[in-house]
Tab-separated table of C-alpha atoms in Angstrom:
chain	number	residue	atom	x	y	z
A	1	ALA	CA	-72.555	-83.318	10.326
A	2	GLN	CA	-73.653	-79.733	10.101
A	3	SER	CA	-71.666	-76.804	11.436
A	4	VAL	CA	-71.403	-73.042	11.226
A	5	THR	CA	-68.429	-70.715	11.347
A	6	GLN	CA	-68.795	-67.139	12.461
A	7	LEU	CA	-65.999	-64.947	11.179
A	8	GLY	CA	-64.880	-62.444	13.779
A	9	SER	CA	-65.459	-62.941	17.479
A	10	HIS	CA	-65.775	-59.193	18.084
A	11	VAL	CA	-67.201	-56.419	15.938
A	12	SER	CA	-67.156	-52.756	16.908
A	13	VAL	CA	-69.313	-50.246	15.036
A	14	SER	CA	-70.270	-46.622	15.444
A	15	GLU	CA	-73.858	-45.739	16.203
A	16	GLY	CA	-75.642	-45.289	12.878
A	17	ALA	CA	-73.141	-47.395	10.921
A	18	LEU	CA	-73.775	-50.646	9.084
A	19	VAL	CA	-73.651	-53.834	11.108
A	20	LEU	CA	-72.383	-56.906	9.215
A	21	LEU	CA	-71.945	-60.254	10.937
A	22	ARG	CA	-70.647	-63.160	8.887
A	23	CYS	CA	-71.793	-66.757	9.048
A	24	ASN	CA	-70.817	-69.659	6.811
A	25	TYR	CA	-72.371	-73.080	7.114
A	26	SER	CA	-71.365	-76.594	6.235
A	27	SER	CA	-74.081	-79.070	5.342
A	28	SER	CA	-74.548	-81.842	2.809
A	29	VAL	CA	-78.076	-80.638	2.097
A	30	PRO	CA	-79.632	-77.167	2.341
A	31	PRO	CA	-80.344	-76.654	6.016
A	32	TYR	CA	-82.460	-74.342	8.084
A	33	LEU	CA	-80.493	-71.343	9.371
A	34	PHE	CA	-81.095	-69.045	12.303
A	35	TRP	CA	-79.700	-65.967	13.960
A	36	TYR	CA	-80.175	-65.520	17.696
A	37	VAL	CA	-79.179	-62.627	19.965
A	38	GLN	CA	-78.123	-62.968	23.596
A	39	TYR	CA	-77.952	-60.120	26.086
A	40	PRO	CA	-75.804	-60.538	29.222
A	41	ASN	CA	-77.079	-63.211	31.603
A	42	GLN	CA	-80.103	-63.932	29.459
A	43	GLY	CA	-81.272	-66.666	27.138
A	44	LEU	CA	-81.326	-66.518	23.362
A	45	GLN	CA	-83.875	-64.514	21.401
A	46	LEU	CA	-84.667	-65.421	17.801
A	47	LEU	CA	-83.834	-62.631	15.339
A	48	LEU	CA	-84.722	-64.378	12.088
A	49	LYS	CA	-84.732	-67.717	10.307
A	50	TYR	CA	-84.286	-69.155	6.830
A	51	THR	CA	-86.461	-72.133	6.009
A	52	SER	CA	-86.090	-72.527	2.216
A	53	ALA	CA	-88.620	-69.884	1.235
A	54	ALA	CA	-87.335	-66.383	0.411
A	55	THR	CA	-83.542	-66.087	0.384
A	56	LEU	CA	-83.677	-62.580	1.882
A	57	VAL	CA	-85.104	-62.844	5.356
A	58	LYS	CA	-86.226	-59.927	7.475
A	59	GLY	CA	-86.233	-60.194	11.231
A	60	ILE	CA	-86.887	-58.154	14.309
A	61	ASN	CA	-85.180	-54.895	15.283
A	62	GLY	CA	-84.324	-54.010	11.675
A	63	PHE	CA	-82.047	-56.994	11.028
A	64	GLU	CA	-82.033	-59.023	7.846
A	65	ALA	CA	-79.997	-61.871	6.401
A	66	GLU	CA	-79.483	-63.315	2.941
A	67	PHE	CA	-79.088	-67.022	2.219
A	68	LYS	CA	-76.513	-67.610	-0.532
A	69	LYS	CA	-76.258	-71.268	-1.434
A	70	SER	CA	-73.302	-70.768	-3.795
A	71	GLU	CA	-71.297	-69.179	-0.996
A	72	THR	CA	-72.770	-71.325	1.817
A	73	SER	CA	-73.335	-68.094	3.704
A	74	PHE	CA	-76.039	-66.483	5.816
A	75	HIS	CA	-74.663	-63.079	6.791
A	76	LEU	CA	-76.624	-60.795	9.123
A	77	THR	CA	-76.914	-57.058	8.458
A	78	LYS	CA	-78.523	-53.967	9.885
A	79	PRO	CA	-78.222	-50.675	8.019
A	80	SER	CA	-77.910	-48.439	11.064
A	81	ALA	CA	-76.617	-49.604	14.432
A	82	HIS	CA	-78.275	-48.530	17.655
A	83	MET	CA	-76.769	-48.619	21.127
A	84	SER	CA	-79.300	-51.294	22.074
A	85	ASP	CA	-77.783	-53.642	19.454
A	86	ALA	CA	-74.782	-54.266	21.716
A	87	ALA	CA	-75.033	-57.988	22.475
A	88	GLU	CA	-73.721	-61.379	21.410
A	89	TYR	CA	-75.044	-62.855	18.183
A	90	PHE	CA	-75.148	-66.526	17.287
A	91	CYS	CA	-75.666	-68.167	13.934
A	92	ALA	CA	-77.146	-71.662	14.072
A	93	VAL	CA	-77.977	-74.464	11.653
A	94	SER	CA	-80.374	-77.365	11.886
A	95	ASN	CA	-81.410	-80.224	9.653
A	96	THR	CA	-84.781	-80.032	7.967
A	97	VAL	CA	-86.201	-83.321	9.230
A	98	GLY	CA	-85.969	-85.368	12.375
A	99	ASP	CA	-84.509	-83.836	15.481
A	100	TYR	CA	-84.071	-80.190	14.333
A	101	LYS	CA	-81.365	-79.788	16.972
A	102	LEU	CA	-79.334	-76.628	16.593
A	103	SER	CA	-75.595	-76.415	16.004
A	104	PHE	CA	-74.285	-72.984	16.943
A	105	GLY	CA	-71.303	-70.926	15.940
A	106	ALA	CA	-68.986	-69.520	18.586
A	107	GLY	CA	-70.739	-66.169	18.527
A	108	THR	CA	-69.863	-62.571	17.648
A	109	THR	CA	-69.905	-59.850	20.284
A	110	VAL	CA	-71.063	-56.495	18.974
A	111	THR	CA	-70.122	-53.251	20.669
A	112	VAL	CA	-71.608	-49.940	19.545
A	113	ARG	CA	-69.623	-46.730	19.935
A	114	ALA	CA	-71.456	-43.486	20.548
B	1	ASP	CA	-98.110	-67.392	26.127
B	2	THR	CA	-95.686	-66.998	29.010
B	3	GLY	CA	-92.527	-68.255	27.318
B	4	VAL	CA	-90.016	-70.824	28.507
B	5	SER	CA	-89.100	-70.544	32.176
B	6	GLN	CA	-86.171	-72.071	34.048
B	7	ASP	CA	-85.497	-72.463	37.725
B	8	PRO	CA	-83.247	-71.597	39.440
B	9	ARG	CA	-81.589	-68.806	37.493
B	10	HIS	CA	-78.351	-69.216	39.403
B	11	LYS	CA	-76.921	-72.131	41.362
B	12	ILE	CA	-73.665	-72.242	43.281
B	13	THR	CA	-72.624	-75.618	44.587
B	14	LYS	CA	-69.596	-77.410	45.910
B	15	ARG	CA	-67.806	-80.077	43.944
B	16	GLY	CA	-69.337	-83.480	44.523
B	17	GLN	CA	-72.845	-82.228	45.271
B	18	ASN	CA	-75.901	-83.081	43.193
B	19	VAL	CA	-77.947	-80.368	41.498
B	20	THR	CA	-81.285	-80.369	39.676
B	21	PHE	CA	-82.624	-77.790	37.258
B	22	ARG	CA	-86.179	-77.372	36.042
B	23	CYS	CA	-87.525	-76.188	32.718
B	24	ASP	CA	-91.145	-75.316	31.948
B	25	PRO	CA	-91.695	-75.108	28.184
B	26	ILE	CA	-94.245	-73.044	26.334
B	27	SER	CA	-97.623	-74.603	26.906
B	28	GLU	CA	-98.393	-77.483	24.517
B	29	HIS	CA	-94.961	-77.486	22.931
B	30	ASN	CA	-94.157	-81.113	22.170
B	31	ARG	CA	-90.403	-80.819	21.904
B	32	LEU	CA	-88.019	-79.787	24.639
B	33	TYR	CA	-84.259	-79.354	24.241
B	34	TRP	CA	-81.384	-78.894	26.674
B	35	TYR	CA	-78.159	-77.102	25.713
B	36	ARG	CA	-75.020	-76.188	27.612
B	37	GLN	CA	-73.118	-72.973	27.049
B	38	THR	CA	-69.652	-72.348	28.445
B	39	LEU	CA	-68.045	-68.933	28.626
B	40	GLY	CA	-67.229	-67.502	25.213
B	41	GLN	CA	-68.817	-70.367	23.290
B	42	GLY	CA	-72.061	-71.051	21.537
B	43	PRO	CA	-74.577	-73.426	23.098
B	44	GLU	CA	-74.027	-77.163	22.591
B	45	PHE	CA	-76.824	-79.685	22.281
B	46	LEU	CA	-77.256	-82.087	25.203
B	47	THR	CA	-80.558	-83.907	24.729
B	48	TYR	CA	-84.138	-83.554	23.552
B	49	PHE	CA	-87.605	-84.917	24.236
B	50	GLN	CA	-90.631	-85.483	22.068
B	51	ASN	CA	-93.420	-85.423	24.617
B	52	GLU	CA	-92.163	-87.663	27.436
B	53	ALA	CA	-89.759	-89.696	25.300
B	54	GLN	CA	-86.072	-88.826	25.373
B	55	LEU	CA	-85.090	-89.341	21.740
B	56	GLU	CA	-81.442	-88.342	21.586
B	57	LYS	CA	-78.543	-87.737	23.943
B	58	SER	CA	-75.251	-86.089	23.057
B	59	ARG	CA	-71.979	-87.736	23.955
B	60	LEU	CA	-71.479	-84.623	26.107
B	61	LEU	CA	-74.096	-86.063	28.448
B	62	SER	CA	-72.000	-88.299	30.681
B	63	ASP	CA	-73.569	-90.870	32.996
B	64	ARG	CA	-73.569	-88.259	35.765
B	65	PHE	CA	-76.247	-86.368	33.845
B	66	SER	CA	-79.860	-87.443	33.662
B	67	ALA	CA	-82.862	-85.713	32.183
B	68	GLU	CA	-86.540	-86.491	32.490
B	69	ARG	CA	-89.793	-85.124	31.190
B	70	PRO	CA	-92.585	-86.876	33.059
B	71	LYS	CA	-96.017	-86.524	31.474
B	72	GLY	CA	-94.500	-84.550	28.624
B	73	SER	CA	-94.713	-81.215	30.409
B	74	PHE	CA	-91.838	-79.768	32.458
B	75	SER	CA	-88.364	-81.295	32.359
B	76	THR	CA	-85.604	-81.713	34.903
B	77	LEU	CA	-81.877	-82.016	34.363
B	78	GLU	CA	-79.891	-83.545	37.202
B	79	ILE	CA	-76.136	-83.553	37.553
B	80	GLN	CA	-74.699	-85.944	40.107
B	81	ARG	CA	-71.290	-85.545	41.751
B	82	THR	CA	-70.706	-82.163	40.149
B	83	GLU	CA	-67.247	-81.263	38.862
B	84	GLN	CA	-65.746	-77.845	38.219
B	85	GLY	CA	-65.968	-78.557	34.496
B	86	ASP	CA	-69.745	-78.640	34.806
B	87	SER	CA	-69.783	-74.886	35.448
B	88	ALA	CA	-71.786	-73.420	32.571
B	89	MET	CA	-75.097	-71.914	31.559
B	90	TYR	CA	-77.739	-74.598	30.998
B	91	LEU	CA	-80.350	-73.533	28.469
B	92	CYS	CA	-83.718	-75.050	27.785
B	93	ALA	CA	-85.699	-74.530	24.589
B	94	SER	CA	-89.043	-75.747	23.313
B	95	SER	CA	-90.742	-76.019	19.957
B	96	SER	CA	-94.224	-77.074	19.010
B	97	GLY	CA	-92.971	-79.998	16.941
B	98	THR	CA	-95.555	-81.744	14.803
B	99	SER	CA	-99.084	-80.693	15.519
B	100	GLY	CA	-102.034	-81.426	13.256
B	101	GLY	CA	-99.717	-82.313	10.377
B	102	HIS	CA	-97.872	-79.010	10.573
B	103	VAL	CA	-94.234	-78.966	11.641
B	104	SER	CA	-92.844	-76.032	13.561
B	105	TYR	CA	-89.164	-76.363	14.331
B	106	THR	CA	-88.400	-72.902	15.683
B	107	GLN	CA	-86.910	-73.211	19.160
B	108	TYR	CA	-87.707	-70.666	21.856
B	109	PHE	CA	-85.212	-70.398	24.668
B	110	GLY	CA	-85.571	-69.822	28.368
B	111	PRO	CA	-83.339	-67.472	30.385
B	112	GLY	CA	-80.995	-70.280	31.419
B	113	THR	CA	-79.600	-71.580	34.702
B	114	ARG	CA	-76.061	-70.517	35.462
B	115	LEU	CA	-74.217	-73.196	37.436
B	116	THR	CA	-71.034	-72.461	39.333
B	117	VAL	CA	-69.190	-75.400	40.888
B	118	LEU	CA	-66.649	-74.409	43.530
């Protein structure tokens, strides 16, 4: 079974500072990996995805993530936080054939200090 | 492309009542997924459809839950005899699946239906 672990349920950063959200996955074979963002009382919006092409993936809103097989990690970063980045972020994993159902981490809430 | 829509956005019901939620996927998306998200947790998979066929159900989906996707378009999720533990956000997602030999597995989510059982 596949799973992800997000380290840190809450992250607080200053506006303009680096945002780093950690995600480690567990899978017997290289999976597909995703980062989604959720604003209050809304659904999930896809930020970026890794699908076995480039290991450094660029997404929307200035976010990027790097797939590191040796560390089984897929950490999300943004060089300079903006107030609008305050939200909950979810890392998710899926298999690469068949159902493609997503298994999510517990999420990391990001707050941005002015 | 209008995105995934869900109706209603909010539902408050009393314990023991039946509720039904609707999801309209992105047009011509073959796959439709239902997830449940409780407060402070990530979404959990419930079930998914390939066209009109329900291909997998999670053990989270007790016999009080039923989902349908007639004609492979919109889907409904019904909960019978609701319990307070059913209070959650119910999310629907769709993906284009296999089309013309090309597989697209990226899931696009709707805004969710928040259920409160009193």
